[in-house]
Tab-separated table of C-alpha atoms in Angstrom:
chain	number	residue	atom	x	y	z
A	1	MET	CA	1.908	9.112	15.533
A	2	CYS	CA	4.542	11.443	14.656
A	3	LEU	CA	4.822	11.922	10.608
A	4	GLU	CA	7.125	15.081	11.015
A	5	ASN	CA	10.160	13.423	9.571
A	6	PHE	CA	8.190	11.613	6.632
A	7	THR	CA	6.615	14.747	5.999
A	8	LEU	CA	10.157	16.552	6.033
A	9	HIS	CA	11.371	13.939	3.639
A	10	PHE	CA	8.789	14.346	1.213
A	11	SER	CA	8.561	18.002	1.287
A	12	ALA	CA	10.312	19.056	-1.658
A	13	ILE	CA	7.428	17.751	-3.675
A	14	GLN	CA	5.625	20.654	-5.419
A	15	ASP	CA	2.027	20.850	-5.476
A	16	PRO	CA	0.863	21.133	-9.153
A	17	ARG	CA	-2.454	22.655	-8.477
A	18	GLN	CA	-2.914	26.945	-8.073
A	19	SER	CA	-2.847	27.845	-4.535
A	20	ALA	CA	-6.136	29.333	-4.605
A	21	LYS	CA	-8.020	25.957	-5.875
A	22	ILE	CA	-6.717	23.439	-3.219
A	23	ALA	CA	-9.000	22.072	-1.047
A	24	TYR	CA	-7.351	18.978	0.136
A	25	PRO	CA	-3.418	19.317	1.180
A	26	LEU	CA	-1.258	17.508	-0.954
A	27	PHE	CA	0.433	15.619	2.416
A	28	ASP	CA	-3.108	14.087	3.072
A	29	ILE	CA	-3.482	12.812	-0.584
A	30	LEU	CA	-0.115	11.370	-0.279
A	31	PHE	CA	-0.421	10.022	2.680
A	32	ALA	CA	-3.811	8.695	2.439
A	33	SER	CA	-3.132	6.876	-0.721
A	34	LEU	CA	0.306	5.633	0.585
A	35	CYS	CA	-2.268	3.968	3.675
A	36	ALA	CA	-4.461	2.716	1.349
A	37	VAL	CA	-1.818	1.088	-1.155
A	38	ILE	CA	-0.538	-0.704	2.100
A	39	ALA	CA	-3.642	-1.797	2.809
A	40	GLY	CA	-4.462	-3.631	-0.747
A	41	ALA	CA	-5.381	-0.631	-2.880
A	42	GLU	CA	-4.955	-1.404	-6.383
A	43	GLY	CA	-6.711	2.100	-8.003
A	44	TRP	CA	-8.019	5.144	-7.309
A	45	ASN	CA	-11.800	4.208	-6.366
A	46	ASP	CA	-10.043	1.509	-4.047
A	47	ILE	CA	-8.142	4.663	-2.273
A	48	GLN	CA	-11.300	6.530	-2.126
A	49	GLU	CA	-13.305	3.581	-0.354
A	50	TYR	CA	-10.570	2.968	2.175
A	51	THR	CA	-10.202	6.634	3.294
A	52	GLU	CA	-13.822	6.898	3.453
A	53	GLY	CA	-14.076	3.455	5.425
A	54	HIS	CA	-11.430	4.708	7.991
A	55	HIS	CA	-12.437	8.516	7.810
A	56	ASP	CA	-12.415	8.623	11.337
A	57	TRP	CA	-8.787	7.842	11.821
A	58	PHE	CA	-7.679	10.141	9.478
A	59	LEU	CA	-9.856	12.828	11.194
A	60	LYS	CA	-7.759	11.928	14.316
A	61	GLN	CA	-4.566	12.609	12.424
A	62	GLY	CA	-5.560	16.024	11.478
A	63	MET	CA	-6.611	15.247	7.973
A	64	PHE	CA	-9.683	15.488	5.674
A	65	LYS	CA	-11.528	17.776	7.906
A	66	ASP	CA	-13.863	18.903	4.726
A	67	GLY	CA	-14.800	15.348	3.700
A	68	VAL	CA	-12.915	12.966	1.516
A	69	PRO	CA	-12.164	13.635	-2.084
A	70	VAL	CA	-13.553	11.439	-4.808
A	71	ASP	CA	-11.495	8.955	-6.711
A	72	ASP	CA	-11.068	11.425	-9.762
A	73	THR	CA	-9.392	13.925	-7.297
A	74	PHE	CA	-7.046	11.424	-6.065
A	75	ALA	CA	-6.160	10.342	-9.759
A	76	ARG	CA	-5.723	14.159	-11.119
A	77	ILE	CA	-3.618	15.011	-7.999
A	78	ILE	CA	-1.489	12.117	-7.952
A	79	SER	CA	-1.283	11.505	-11.425
A	80	ARG	CA	0.073	15.652	-11.891
A	81	ILE	CA	3.088	15.210	-9.384
A	82	ASN	CA	6.056	15.318	-10.930
A	83	PRO	CA	7.646	11.846	-10.843
A	84	GLU	CA	11.463	13.002	-10.867
A	85	GLN	CA	11.057	14.857	-7.588
A	86	PHE	CA	8.715	12.030	-6.074
A	87	ASN	CA	11.392	9.459	-6.614
A	88	HIS	CA	14.377	11.816	-5.540
A	89	CYS	CA	12.232	11.947	-2.314
A	90	PHE	CA	12.167	8.359	-2.516
A	91	ILE	CA	15.704	7.518	-2.874
A	92	ASN	CA	16.948	10.461	-0.551
A	93	TRP	CA	14.605	8.985	2.532
A	94	MET	CA	16.221	5.394	1.655
A	95	ARG	CA	19.553	6.827	1.268
A	96	SER	CA	19.029	8.617	4.943
A	97	VAL	CA	17.570	5.717	6.345
A	98	HIS	CA	19.605	2.008	4.945
A	99	GLU	CA	23.225	2.348	5.257
A	100	LEU	CA	24.940	-0.216	2.892
A	101	THR	CA	27.515	-2.445	4.713
A	102	GLN	CA	30.762	-3.429	2.865
A	103	GLY	CA	30.370	-6.134	0.295
A	104	GLU	CA	26.488	-5.998	0.535
A	105	LEU	CA	24.921	-7.142	-2.513
A	106	VAL	CA	22.615	-5.061	-4.328
A	107	ALA	CA	20.975	-6.039	-7.467
A	108	ILE	CA	19.929	-4.039	-10.323
A	109	ASP	CA	17.558	-4.925	-12.943
A	110	GLY	CA	14.534	-4.027	-14.875
A	111	LYS	CA	10.656	-4.371	-14.950
A	112	VAL	CA	8.067	-3.376	-17.588
A	113	LEU	CA	4.641	-2.477	-15.868
A	114	ARG	CA	2.469	-4.269	-19.075
A	115	GLY	CA	-0.761	-2.571	-17.862
A	116	SER	CA	0.933	0.909	-18.097
A	117	TYR	CA	0.205	0.608	-22.029
A	118	SER	CA	-1.742	4.131	-22.989
A	119	PRO	CA	-4.049	2.522	-26.075
A	120	GLU	CA	-4.959	6.536	-26.714
A	121	GLU	CA	-1.603	7.716	-27.096
A	122	ARG	CA	0.598	4.343	-28.104
A	123	PHE	CA	2.818	5.011	-25.615
A	124	SER	CA	4.631	1.831	-24.534
A	125	PRO	CA	4.264	0.505	-21.145
A	126	LEU	CA	6.582	1.919	-18.379
A	127	HIS	CA	9.823	0.267	-18.326
A	128	LEU	CA	11.578	0.935	-14.762
A	129	VAL	CA	15.028	0.104	-13.337
A	130	SER	CA	15.202	-0.626	-9.672
A	131	ALA	CA	17.884	-1.279	-7.151
A	132	TYR	CA	17.416	-3.823	-4.447
A	133	ALA	CA	19.411	-4.136	-1.127
A	134	THR	CA	19.182	-8.037	-1.106
A	135	THR	CA	20.315	-8.534	2.611
A	136	ASN	CA	17.566	-5.962	4.081
A	137	LYS	CA	15.205	-6.623	1.120
A	138	LEU	CA	14.632	-3.074	0.430
A	139	VAL	CA	14.556	-1.119	-2.381
A	140	MET	CA	16.865	1.419	-2.648
A	141	GLY	CA	15.669	3.281	-5.443
A	142	GLN	CA	14.587	3.025	-9.284
A	143	ILE	CA	14.392	5.417	-12.216
A	144	ARG	CA	12.286	4.797	-15.509
A	145	THR	CA	13.534	4.452	-19.191
A	146	GLN	CA	13.370	7.574	-21.691
A	147	LYS	CA	11.248	6.728	-24.652
A	148	LYS	CA	12.937	4.964	-27.394
A	149	SER	CA	15.812	4.285	-24.850
A	150	ASN	CA	16.434	1.151	-22.823
A	151	GLU	CA	17.896	-0.504	-19.536
A	152	ILE	CA	21.785	0.497	-20.758
A	153	MET	CA	20.751	4.038	-20.555
A	154	ALA	CA	18.850	4.090	-17.571
A	155	ILE	CA	21.537	2.251	-15.374
A	156	PRO	CA	24.017	4.940	-15.127
A	157	GLU	CA	21.563	7.364	-14.079
A	158	LEU	CA	20.227	5.364	-11.458
A	159	ILE	CA	23.904	4.694	-10.155
A	160	LYS	CA	24.143	8.620	-9.993
A	161	LEU	CA	21.263	9.026	-7.662
A	162	LEU	CA	21.964	5.930	-5.278
A	163	ASP	CA	24.834	5.816	-2.705
A	164	LEU	CA	26.509	2.538	-3.223
A	165	LYS	CA	29.638	2.863	-1.731
A	166	GLY	CA	30.880	-0.499	-0.519
A	167	ALA	CA	28.405	-2.323	-2.308
A	168	LEU	CA	28.938	-5.154	-4.898
A	169	VAL	CA	26.106	-4.503	-7.564
A	170	SER	CA	24.940	-7.360	-9.791
A	171	ILE	CA	23.587	-6.851	-13.151
A	172	ASP	CA	22.391	-9.351	-15.671
A	173	ALA	CA	24.276	-9.302	-19.350
A	174	MET	CA	22.096	-6.235	-20.606
A	175	GLY	CA	24.058	-4.184	-18.113
A	176	CYS	CA	27.307	-5.772	-19.185
A	177	GLN	CA	29.184	-2.528	-20.255
A	178	THR	CA	32.157	-1.078	-19.536
A	179	GLN	CA	30.714	2.523	-19.181
A	180	ILE	CA	28.082	1.039	-16.453
A	181	ALA	CA	31.630	-0.882	-14.823
A	182	GLN	CA	33.149	2.655	-14.402
A	183	GLU	CA	30.076	4.244	-13.210
A	184	LEU	CA	30.139	1.904	-10.483
A	185	LEU	CA	33.931	1.893	-9.653
A	186	ASP	CA	33.537	5.843	-9.695
A	187	ALA	CA	30.824	5.421	-6.990
A	188	GLY	CA	32.615	3.435	-5.034
A	189	ALA	CA	31.255	-0.014	-5.501
A	190	ASP	CA	32.353	-3.106	-7.115
A	191	TYR	CA	30.583	-4.582	-10.248
A	192	LEU	CA	29.379	-8.589	-10.731
A	193	PHE	CA	27.993	-8.920	-14.501
A	194	SER	CA	26.536	-11.599	-15.964
A	195	VAL	CA	28.453	-12.645	-19.431
A	196	LYS	CA	26.324	-13.598	-22.610
A	197	ASP	CA	26.844	-13.064	-26.650
A	198	ASN	CA	26.175	-9.262	-26.029
A	199	GLN	CA	29.518	-9.471	-25.569
A	200	LYS	CA	30.527	-11.845	-27.757
A	201	HIS	CA	34.386	-11.736	-27.743
A	202	LEU	CA	34.592	-11.605	-23.778
A	203	HIS	CA	32.071	-14.171	-23.488
A	204	ARG	CA	34.403	-17.044	-25.535
A	205	ALA	CA	37.068	-15.866	-23.662
A	206	VAL	CA	35.728	-16.420	-20.083
A	207	GLN	CA	34.292	-19.470	-21.190
A	208	LYS	CA	37.835	-20.558	-22.304
A	209	ALA	CA	39.629	-19.364	-19.275
A	210	LEU	CA	37.305	-21.304	-17.061
A	211	GLU	CA	37.000	-24.370	-19.273
A	212	ALA	CA	39.316	-26.244	-16.443
A	213	GLN	CA	36.759	-25.638	-14.272
A	214	ARG	CA	33.945	-26.994	-16.072
A	215	ILE	CA	35.308	-30.544	-16.870
A	216	VAL	CA	37.044	-31.161	-13.357
A	217	PRO	CA	34.512	-32.804	-10.777
A	218	SER	CA	33.993	-30.894	-7.913
A	219	VAL	CA	34.467	-32.283	-4.477
A	220	ARG	CA	31.267	-32.440	-2.588
A	221	GLU	CA	31.643	-29.341	-0.046
A	222	LYS	CA	31.714	-27.225	-3.268
A	223	VAL	CA	28.370	-28.800	-4.294
A	224	SER	CA	24.397	-27.593	-3.371
A	225	LEU	CA	21.806	-29.763	-3.759
A	226	GLU	CA	18.109	-28.982	-3.039
A	227	GLN	CA	15.309	-31.103	-3.773
A	228	ALA	CA	11.664	-30.010	-3.028
A	229	HIS	CA	8.452	-29.773	-5.111
A	230	GLY	CA	9.236	-32.706	-7.615
A	231	ARG	CA	12.435	-30.880	-8.559
A	232	ILE	CA	16.042	-31.399	-8.024
A	233	GLU	CA	18.682	-28.560	-8.686
A	234	ILE	CA	22.669	-29.023	-8.232
A	235	ARG	CA	24.675	-25.764	-8.405
A	236	GLU	CA	28.379	-25.550	-8.146
A	237	SER	CA	30.616	-22.460	-8.593
A	238	HIS	CA	33.826	-21.727	-9.815
A	239	VAL	CA	36.107	-18.532	-9.739
A	240	ILE	CA	39.643	-17.788	-10.706
A	241	SER	CA	41.859	-14.630	-11.086
A	242	ALA	CA	41.143	-12.195	-14.181
A	243	ASP	CA	44.830	-12.039	-14.875
A	244	THR	CA	45.199	-13.650	-17.806
A	245	LEU	CA	42.292	-11.726	-19.539
A	246	ARG	CA	43.291	-8.304	-18.368
A	247	ALA	CA	45.707	-7.619	-20.960
A	248	GLU	CA	43.405	-8.872	-23.751
A	249	PHE	CA	40.370	-6.533	-22.315
A	250	PRO	CA	41.714	-3.650	-21.418
A	251	ALA	CA	38.550	-1.660	-21.472
A	252	TRP	CA	37.297	-3.230	-18.589
A	253	PRO	CA	38.224	-1.600	-15.619
A	254	GLU	CA	40.083	-3.323	-12.844
A	255	LEU	CA	38.874	-6.809	-14.057
A	256	LYS	CA	39.971	-9.575	-10.706
A	257	THR	CA	37.728	-12.022	-11.064
A	258	LEU	CA	36.071	-14.649	-13.468
A	259	GLY	CA	33.403	-16.791	-12.324
A	260	VAL	CA	30.752	-19.821	-13.342
A	261	ALA	CA	27.825	-21.029	-12.121
A	262	ILE	CA	26.761	-24.498	-12.879
A	263	GLY	CA	23.390	-25.331	-12.458
A	264	TYR	CA	21.884	-28.661	-12.990
A	265	ARG	CA	18.002	-29.227	-12.938
A	266	GLN	CA	15.727	-32.312	-13.373
A	267	GLU	CA	11.967	-31.522	-12.958
A	268	LYS	CA	9.334	-34.363	-12.341
A	269	GLY	CA	8.353	-35.269	-16.158
A	270	GLN	CA	10.623	-33.160	-17.839
A	271	SER	CA	14.306	-33.542	-19.446
A	272	PRO	CA	17.252	-32.406	-17.215
A	273	SER	CA	19.050	-29.237	-18.290
A	274	LEU	CA	22.448	-28.303	-17.558
A	275	GLU	CA	23.413	-24.612	-17.439
A	276	TYR	CA	26.586	-22.761	-17.538
A	277	ARG	CA	26.443	-19.064	-16.598
A	278	TYR	CA	29.568	-17.022	-16.694
A	279	TYR	CA	30.560	-13.953	-14.641
A	280	ILE	CA	33.214	-10.937	-14.725
A	281	SER	CA	34.007	-8.601	-11.304
A	282	SER	CA	35.862	-5.717	-10.312
A	283	ALA	CA	36.081	-7.687	-6.542
A	284	THR	CA	38.320	-10.179	-5.565
A	285	LEU	CA	35.514	-13.338	-4.974
A	286	THR	CA	35.720	-16.482	-2.838
A	287	GLU	CA	33.592	-19.388	-4.632
A	288	GLU	CA	31.637	-18.887	-1.578
A	289	ILE	CA	30.957	-15.489	-1.682
A	290	PHE	CA	30.428	-15.755	-5.658
A	291	ALA	CA	28.032	-18.642	-5.121
A	292	GLN	CA	26.060	-16.629	-2.697
A	293	ALA	CA	25.971	-13.646	-4.961
A	294	VAL	CA	24.747	-15.344	-8.151
A	295	ARG	CA	21.985	-16.576	-5.818
A	296	HIS	CA	20.917	-13.489	-4.173
A	297	HIS	CA	20.913	-11.346	-6.989
A	298	TRP	CA	17.678	-13.593	-8.114
A	299	CYS	CA	16.190	-11.801	-5.231
A	300	ILE	CA	15.095	-8.788	-6.843
A	301	GLU	CA	12.984	-11.160	-8.874
A	302	ASN	CA	11.847	-13.235	-6.522
A	303	ASN	CA	11.418	-11.176	-3.375
A	304	LEU	CA	10.261	-7.643	-5.744
A	305	HIS	CA	9.241	-8.042	-9.157
A	306	TRP	CA	7.204	-11.187	-8.252
A	307	VAL	CA	5.740	-9.876	-5.137
A	308	LEU	CA	4.745	-6.556	-6.810
A	309	ASP	CA	3.158	-8.731	-9.543
A	310	ALA	CA	1.740	-11.584	-7.462
A	311	THR	CA	0.402	-9.700	-4.510
A	312	PHE	CA	0.284	-6.011	-5.618
A	313	HIS	CA	-0.967	-7.072	-9.172
A	314	GLU	CA	1.109	-4.404	-10.506
A	315	ASP	CA	1.210	-5.910	-14.196
A	316	ASP	CA	-2.455	-5.984	-14.000
A	317	CYS	CA	-2.792	-2.203	-13.213
A	318	GLN	CA	-4.115	-0.124	-15.937
A	319	ILE	CA	-3.651	3.359	-14.788
A	320	TYR	CA	-1.142	5.285	-17.268
A	321	ARG	CA	-2.443	8.667	-17.641
A	322	GLU	CA	0.222	11.603	-17.310
A	323	ASN	CA	2.236	10.796	-14.486
A	324	ALA	CA	0.294	8.546	-12.299
A	325	ALA	CA	1.778	5.314	-13.486
A	326	GLU	CA	5.159	5.955	-12.521
A	327	ASN	CA	4.043	7.682	-9.143
A	328	ILE	CA	1.757	4.891	-8.010
A	329	ALA	CA	4.861	2.533	-8.667
A	330	ILE	CA	6.820	4.381	-6.233
A	331	LEU	CA	3.683	4.470	-3.673
A	332	ARG	CA	3.616	0.361	-4.012
A	333	ARG	CA	7.803	0.255	-3.111
A	334	ILE	CA	7.193	2.718	-0.162
A	335	ALA	CA	4.727	0.132	1.043
A	336	LEU	CA	6.285	-2.690	0.343
A	337	ASN	CA	9.311	-1.548	2.187
A	338	MET	CA	7.073	-0.741	5.012
A	339	LEU	CA	5.357	-4.175	5.398
A	340	LYS	CA	8.470	-5.864	5.176
A	341	GLN	CA	9.851	-4.180	8.231
A	342	GLU	CA	6.671	-5.311	10.033
A	343	GLY	CA	7.679	-7.873	12.412
A	344	SER	CA	4.704	-10.149	12.175
A	345	LYS	CA	5.164	-13.539	10.268
A	346	LEU	CA	2.440	-13.116	8.264
A	347	SER	CA	2.617	-12.923	4.517
A	348	ILE	CA	2.322	-9.781	2.681
A	349	ARG	CA	-0.839	-10.296	1.092
A	350	LYS	CA	-2.381	-11.278	4.972
A	351	LYS	CA	-0.317	-8.206	6.174
A	352	ARG	CA	-2.236	-6.087	3.810
A	353	MET	CA	-5.652	-7.649	4.058
A	354	ARG	CA	-5.162	-7.005	7.908
A	355	ALA	CA	-4.472	-3.370	7.465
A	356	TRP	CA	-7.336	-2.766	5.356
A	357	MET	CA	-9.634	-4.214	7.958
A	358	LYS	CA	-7.810	-2.501	11.156
A	359	THR	CA	-6.371	0.657	11.665
A	360	GLN	CA	-4.783	-0.586	14.459
A	361	PHE	CA	-2.353	-3.281	12.310
A	362	LEU	CA	-2.116	-0.055	9.963
A	363	GLU	CA	-0.182	1.665	12.578
A	364	GLN	CA	1.607	-0.829	13.261
A	365	VAL	CA	3.171	-1.095	10.055
A	366	LEU	CA	3.572	2.715	9.855
A	367	GLN	CA	5.280	2.686	13.304
A	368	ALA	CA	7.680	-0.155	12.151
A	369	GLY	CA	8.563	1.292	8.872
A	370	PHE	CA	8.458	4.704	10.194
A	371	HIS	CA	10.412	3.612	13.444
A	372	ASN	CA	13.432	1.305	11.124
A	373	LEU	CA	13.091	3.410	8.356
A	374	GLY	CA	14.050	7.180	9.646
A	375	ASP	CA	12.917	6.932	13.218
A	376	ILE	CA	9.845	8.936	12.734
């Protein structure tokens, strides 16, 4: 198994230890931690146990010739790695191996790692903002919000790190800001923003502009009906040109499309709900493309955040000292990207279980990830 390219992409990470005191190479620790996280490890003891249990396999890779370090050693080394360096390596790796297609939707959203709260120092939990390529279901990169800050400040920094040329970038109402819109345009991308009362005047103007579309019954071809698990959902979408608002809101750069997504939901035993969600975009969108983009934005919740919590138990992980929470979060996202590249029809949970039991299956995941994500 060839690891040269993977090593090359992550070689910029500086070893925080004094050279005279290094017993275990940094790459061995990083690679073993990644393999263990792929296989289901959720903490330092799990990482040590996985490495111990498959020590013969790691020896064949030329690693841990002097034995496997204890869990505290894994914790100490990973927690001292500079997370900005690690994150830049991850983003540059994904940038080199994943090329966005014209108009591909990239969803940006934040997630709080609730278990990373530090009770001793009373630090707030780690808050990460991620970019997710919804077509290939890959995490393109992430960035943490700074202390006493929020997503509005973090999103422009993430945009600068990514290659978003040609993409349509969707962000929820918190990111509906003229500065972020301009940052995306400068990066060669288009924006699709959800509009709510944090932009009160804009929200009311978009509502008024789309009022006719709200009350005119749609033809059947424009309505989407889904019925499953005791739930009925009816969705329809409408778009109009933003010409009428461009003069009224000149601060919004290259505003071209206004849209509304109408959702009717009826769950068994509950009262029905009717929701109107409004959007603005710098792209000229058809109703079909708009409806698809609005739906695909939720992939970042369903296929990333939910999987990280339900399968990787990210919210329950109480690792928080130094840089450990952010660094192990990056490992989870690398692992998830690689697991999704493995071609079997197993669920992510079962793939992790199989990788824990069999290094042969771990090799399949690594080979699929290394081959598809960089021809390693």
